[in-house]
Amino acid sequence: QVQLVQSGAEVKKPGASVKVSCKPSGYSFTDYYLHWVRQAPGQGLEWMGWINPDSDGTKYAQQFQGRVTMTRDTSITTAYMELSGLTSDDTAVYYCARATYSSYHDYWGQGTLVTVSS
Amino acid sequence: EIVLTQSPGTLSLSPGERATLSCRASQSISSIYLAWYQQKPGQAPRLLIYGASSRATGIPDRFSGSGSGTDFTLTISRLEPEDFAVYYCQQYGVSPRTFGQGTKVEIK
């Protein structure tokens, strides 16, 4: 069955960077884009961008341009989202979710809580 | 950017009642690019509806979606106890993908 397993919770200081991983299983890694969506405490869902594991192409939401980097390692079929210049506003649960190019998110990771605190 | 506005913010209903949730887009979107998700506390969102009206695998038929252009609706025909949750619409046809702010369906 399809699963997306993410890395564990992180606590970071303001100004630091965080790197969250997402390891899919149950399907071919290169067949689906991986998107990242975040959710601040008590708030809604915010789309951050995607990576195409096949081509390594990426697209980021404008508000994260220059701060986010999405990568993948095909040898271990894992995708990563790195966010730099953290502030308290980046405290959120970060989800990975798969989709084809112009399609819905049918499977989601369990979420990774990133807490930014001094 | 396409802004999705969901209403109402909170819907207070009893089990067995009908729930009607609205999602309005700031510009017309193709219905094939509109999805609804359910989220319960501490869980990831779950896909309910895609293409505005197609139920995802395993979703009960009490959930239905409709609409076109700028106005879309999610209907839950008879609320079950497990349906009390937050519901989000999303458009995925135009970048950036955007979500509505959510509608909370709570027990009255």
Short mmCIF file of C-alpha atoms in Angstrom, two decimals:
data_model
loop_
_atom_site.label_atom_id
_atom_site.label_comp_id
_atom_site.label_asym_id
_atom_site.label_seq_id
_atom_site.Cartn_x
_atom_site.Cartn_y
_atom_site.Cartn_z
CA GLN A 1 0.00 0.00 0.00
CA VAL A 2 1.10 3.56 -0.62
CA GLN A 3 2.75 5.30 2.33
CA LEU A 4 4.71 8.51 2.73
CA VAL A 5 6.83 8.44 5.89
CA GLN A 6 8.33 11.67 7.14
CA SER A 7 11.14 12.40 9.55
CA GLY A 8 10.54 13.30 13.17
CA ALA A 9 9.80 16.54 14.95
CA GLU A 10 12.42 19.28 15.04
CA VAL A 11 13.14 22.22 17.32
CA LYS A 12 15.20 25.01 15.81
CA LYS A 13 16.41 28.43 16.84
CA PRO A 14 15.51 31.54 14.86
CA GLY A 15 17.78 31.99 11.88
CA ALA A 16 18.55 28.27 11.59
CA SER A 17 17.58 25.88 8.82
CA VAL A 18 15.56 22.68 8.93
CA LYS A 19 15.55 19.74 6.54
CA VAL A 20 12.55 17.41 6.53
CA SER A 21 12.54 14.10 4.68
CA CYS A 22 9.73 12.17 3.02
CA LYS A 23 10.14 8.55 2.00
CA PRO A 24 7.39 7.13 -0.19
CA SER A 25 6.74 3.44 -0.62
CA GLY A 26 4.23 1.28 -2.45
CA TYR A 27 4.68 2.93 -5.85
CA SER A 28 7.44 3.96 -8.22
CA PHE A 29 9.24 6.97 -6.74
CA THR A 30 9.59 8.75 -10.08
CA ASP A 31 5.95 8.41 -11.14
CA TYR A 32 4.57 11.17 -8.94
CA TYR A 33 5.54 14.69 -8.00
CA LEU A 34 6.00 15.35 -4.29
CA HIS A 35 4.47 18.52 -2.92
CA TRP A 36 5.06 20.18 0.42
CA VAL A 37 2.21 21.79 2.36
CA ARG A 38 2.46 23.38 5.77
CA GLN A 39 -0.02 24.16 8.52
CA ALA A 40 0.68 26.62 11.31
CA PRO A 41 -0.96 25.85 14.68
CA GLY A 42 -4.72 26.29 14.43
CA GLN A 43 -4.45 27.56 10.85
CA GLY A 44 -5.21 26.33 7.36
CA LEU A 45 -3.13 24.61 4.70
CA GLU A 46 -0.44 26.47 2.76
CA TRP A 47 1.11 25.04 -0.41
CA MET A 48 4.89 25.47 -0.57
CA GLY A 49 5.95 23.85 -3.83
CA TRP A 50 6.80 20.61 -5.56
CA ILE A 51 9.65 18.49 -6.81
CA ASN A 52 9.56 16.14 -9.75
CA PRO A 53 11.62 13.15 -8.56
CA ASP A 54 12.13 12.05 -12.16
CA SER A 55 13.62 15.23 -13.60
CA ASP A 56 14.66 16.95 -10.35
CA GLY A 57 12.62 19.93 -11.49
CA THR A 58 11.11 22.14 -8.81
CA LYS A 59 8.56 24.90 -8.43
CA TYR A 60 8.18 26.98 -5.33
CA ALA A 61 5.46 29.27 -4.07
CA GLN A 62 6.56 32.87 -4.38
CA GLN A 63 6.49 33.52 -0.64
CA PHE A 64 9.13 30.84 -0.09
CA GLN A 65 11.41 31.67 -3.03
CA GLY A 66 14.99 32.06 -1.85
CA ARG A 67 14.33 30.27 1.46
CA VAL A 68 13.16 26.82 0.42
CA THR A 69 15.01 24.07 -1.41
CA MET A 70 13.38 20.80 -2.42
CA THR A 71 15.66 17.93 -3.37
CA ARG A 72 15.52 14.21 -3.82
CA ASP A 73 17.87 11.25 -3.63
CA THR A 74 16.77 8.59 -6.08
CA SER A 75 19.23 6.04 -4.66
CA ILE A 76 17.23 5.92 -1.44
CA THR A 77 13.91 7.12 -2.90
CA THR A 78 13.63 10.00 -0.49
CA ALA A 79 12.62 13.63 -0.96
CA TYR A 80 13.67 16.55 1.18
CA MET A 81 12.42 20.03 1.97
CA GLU A 82 14.90 22.47 3.48
CA LEU A 83 13.74 25.81 4.82
CA SER A 84 16.28 28.43 5.89
CA GLY A 85 16.13 31.68 7.81
CA LEU A 86 13.58 30.28 10.23
CA THR A 87 11.40 32.59 12.29
CA SER A 88 8.63 31.86 14.76
CA ASP A 89 6.19 32.22 11.85
CA ASP A 90 7.64 29.03 10.39
CA THR A 91 6.45 26.97 13.37
CA ALA A 92 4.10 24.53 11.68
CA VAL A 93 3.42 20.95 10.70
CA TYR A 94 5.01 20.24 7.33
CA TYR A 95 3.40 17.61 5.10
CA CYS A 96 4.57 15.94 1.94
CA ALA A 97 1.85 14.79 -0.44
CA ARG A 98 2.05 13.12 -3.82
CA ALA A 99 0.29 14.18 -7.00
CA THR A 100 0.77 13.88 -10.73
CA TYR A 101 1.51 17.12 -12.57
CA SER A 102 -1.99 18.62 -12.60
CA SER A 103 -3.69 16.42 -10.09
CA TYR A 104 -4.95 16.17 -6.57
CA HIS A 105 -3.06 14.92 -3.50
CA ASP A 106 -4.23 11.37 -2.93
CA TYR A 107 -1.66 10.35 -0.32
CA TRP A 108 -0.08 12.43 2.42
CA GLY A 109 2.73 11.93 4.87
CA GLN A 110 1.98 11.92 8.58
CA GLY A 111 3.40 15.41 9.04
CA THR A 112 6.51 16.76 10.74
CA LEU A 113 6.22 19.38 13.46
CA VAL A 114 8.87 22.07 13.22
CA THR A 115 9.06 24.39 16.20
CA VAL A 116 11.10 27.58 15.99
CA SER A 117 11.92 28.98 19.39
CA SER A 118 14.79 30.76 21.07
CA GLU B 1 -3.21 33.71 -7.41
CA ILE B 2 -6.68 32.17 -7.16
CA VAL B 3 -8.26 32.86 -3.78
CA LEU B 4 -10.72 30.30 -2.48
CA THR B 5 -13.24 31.50 0.09
CA GLN B 6 -15.09 28.88 2.10
CA SER B 7 -18.33 29.45 3.95
CA PRO B 8 -19.48 29.21 6.56
CA GLY B 9 -16.45 29.23 8.82
CA THR B 10 -18.18 26.91 11.26
CA LEU B 11 -21.22 24.73 10.79
CA SER B 12 -22.96 23.43 13.93
CA LEU B 13 -25.12 20.42 13.15
CA SER B 14 -26.40 17.24 14.74
CA PRO B 15 -25.68 13.69 13.58
CA GLY B 16 -28.09 12.71 10.84
CA GLU B 17 -28.42 16.25 9.51
CA ARG B 18 -27.34 17.44 6.08
CA ALA B 19 -24.23 19.60 5.73
CA THR B 20 -23.69 21.97 2.83
CA LEU B 21 -20.25 23.59 2.50
CA SER B 22 -19.41 26.27 -0.03
CA CYS B 23 -16.16 27.13 -1.81
CA ARG B 24 -16.04 30.22 -4.00
CA ALA B 25 -13.10 31.01 -6.29
CA SER B 26 -11.84 34.50 -7.15
CA GLN B 27 -11.78 33.50 -10.82
CA SER B 28 -13.26 30.70 -12.86
CA ILE B 29 -11.53 27.34 -12.58
CA SER B 30 -12.10 24.16 -14.49
CA SER B 31 -14.07 21.76 -12.36
CA ILE B 32 -11.55 19.03 -13.07
CA TYR B 33 -9.11 20.92 -10.86
CA LEU B 34 -11.14 21.25 -7.66
CA ALA B 35 -10.70 18.92 -4.67
CA TRP B 36 -12.08 18.61 -1.16
CA TYR B 37 -10.15 17.26 1.83
CA GLN B 38 -11.19 16.30 5.34
CA GLN B 39 -8.88 16.85 8.28
CA LYS B 40 -9.32 15.62 11.83
CA PRO B 41 -7.24 16.89 14.77
CA GLY B 42 -3.70 15.57 14.73
CA GLN B 43 -4.13 13.91 11.33
CA ALA B 44 -3.06 14.67 7.80
CA PRO B 45 -5.71 15.81 5.34
CA ARG B 46 -7.60 13.04 3.54
CA LEU B 47 -8.79 13.33 -0.04
CA LEU B 48 -12.59 13.14 -0.32
CA ILE B 49 -13.50 14.56 -3.73
CA TYR B 50 -11.50 15.36 -6.86
CA GLY B 51 -12.57 16.84 -10.16
CA ALA B 52 -15.29 18.66 -8.20
CA SER B 53 -17.57 15.62 -8.07
CA SER B 54 -15.62 12.34 -8.12
CA ARG B 55 -15.34 10.49 -4.83
CA ALA B 56 -11.90 9.23 -3.89
CA THR B 57 -11.36 5.56 -3.21
CA GLY B 58 -13.17 4.36 -0.09
CA ILE B 59 -15.17 7.54 0.47
CA PRO B 60 -18.80 6.84 1.44
CA ASP B 61 -21.53 7.96 -0.93
CA ARG B 62 -22.99 10.32 1.66
CA PHE B 63 -20.23 12.70 0.48
CA SER B 64 -20.90 14.44 -2.80
CA GLY B 65 -19.39 17.38 -4.65
CA SER B 66 -20.83 19.69 -7.27
CA GLY B 67 -20.31 23.01 -8.94
CA SER B 68 -18.55 24.76 -11.76
CA GLY B 69 -16.90 28.05 -12.66
CA THR B 70 -16.44 29.89 -9.38
CA ASP B 71 -18.93 28.12 -7.10
CA PHE B 72 -18.45 24.66 -5.68
CA THR B 73 -20.26 22.71 -2.97
CA LEU B 74 -19.50 19.75 -0.75
CA THR B 75 -22.59 18.03 0.63
CA ILE B 76 -22.70 15.45 3.39
CA SER B 77 -26.17 13.96 3.14
CA ARG B 78 -26.45 12.57 6.69
CA LEU B 79 -23.74 13.38 9.18
CA GLU B 80 -22.12 10.47 10.95
CA PRO B 81 -20.17 11.00 14.20
CA GLU B 82 -16.88 10.51 12.34
CA ASP B 83 -17.69 13.33 9.88
CA PHE B 84 -17.18 16.12 12.41
CA ALA B 85 -13.94 17.65 11.18
CA VAL B 86 -12.50 20.52 9.15
CA TYR B 87 -13.00 20.52 5.40
CA TYR B 88 -10.80 22.29 2.85
CA CYS B 89 -11.27 22.93 -0.83
CA GLN B 90 -8.24 23.21 -3.12
CA GLN B 91 -7.66 24.22 -6.72
CA TYR B 92 -4.78 22.47 -8.43
CA GLY B 93 -5.11 23.70 -12.00
CA VAL B 94 -3.27 26.98 -11.70
CA SER B 95 0.03 27.59 -9.94
CA PRO B 96 0.26 28.35 -7.12
CA ARG B 97 -2.09 25.69 -5.84
CA THR B 98 -4.33 27.25 -3.24
CA PHE B 99 -6.57 26.06 -0.43
CA GLY B 100 -9.62 27.61 1.12
CA GLN B 101 -9.37 28.60 4.75
CA GLY B 102 -11.51 25.67 5.85
CA THR B 103 -14.97 24.99 7.24
CA LYS B 104 -15.27 23.35 10.63
CA VAL B 105 -18.24 21.02 11.02
CA GLU B 106 -18.92 20.69 14.72
CA ILE B 107 -21.46 18.82 16.80
CA LYS B 108 -24.39 20.97 17.85
#
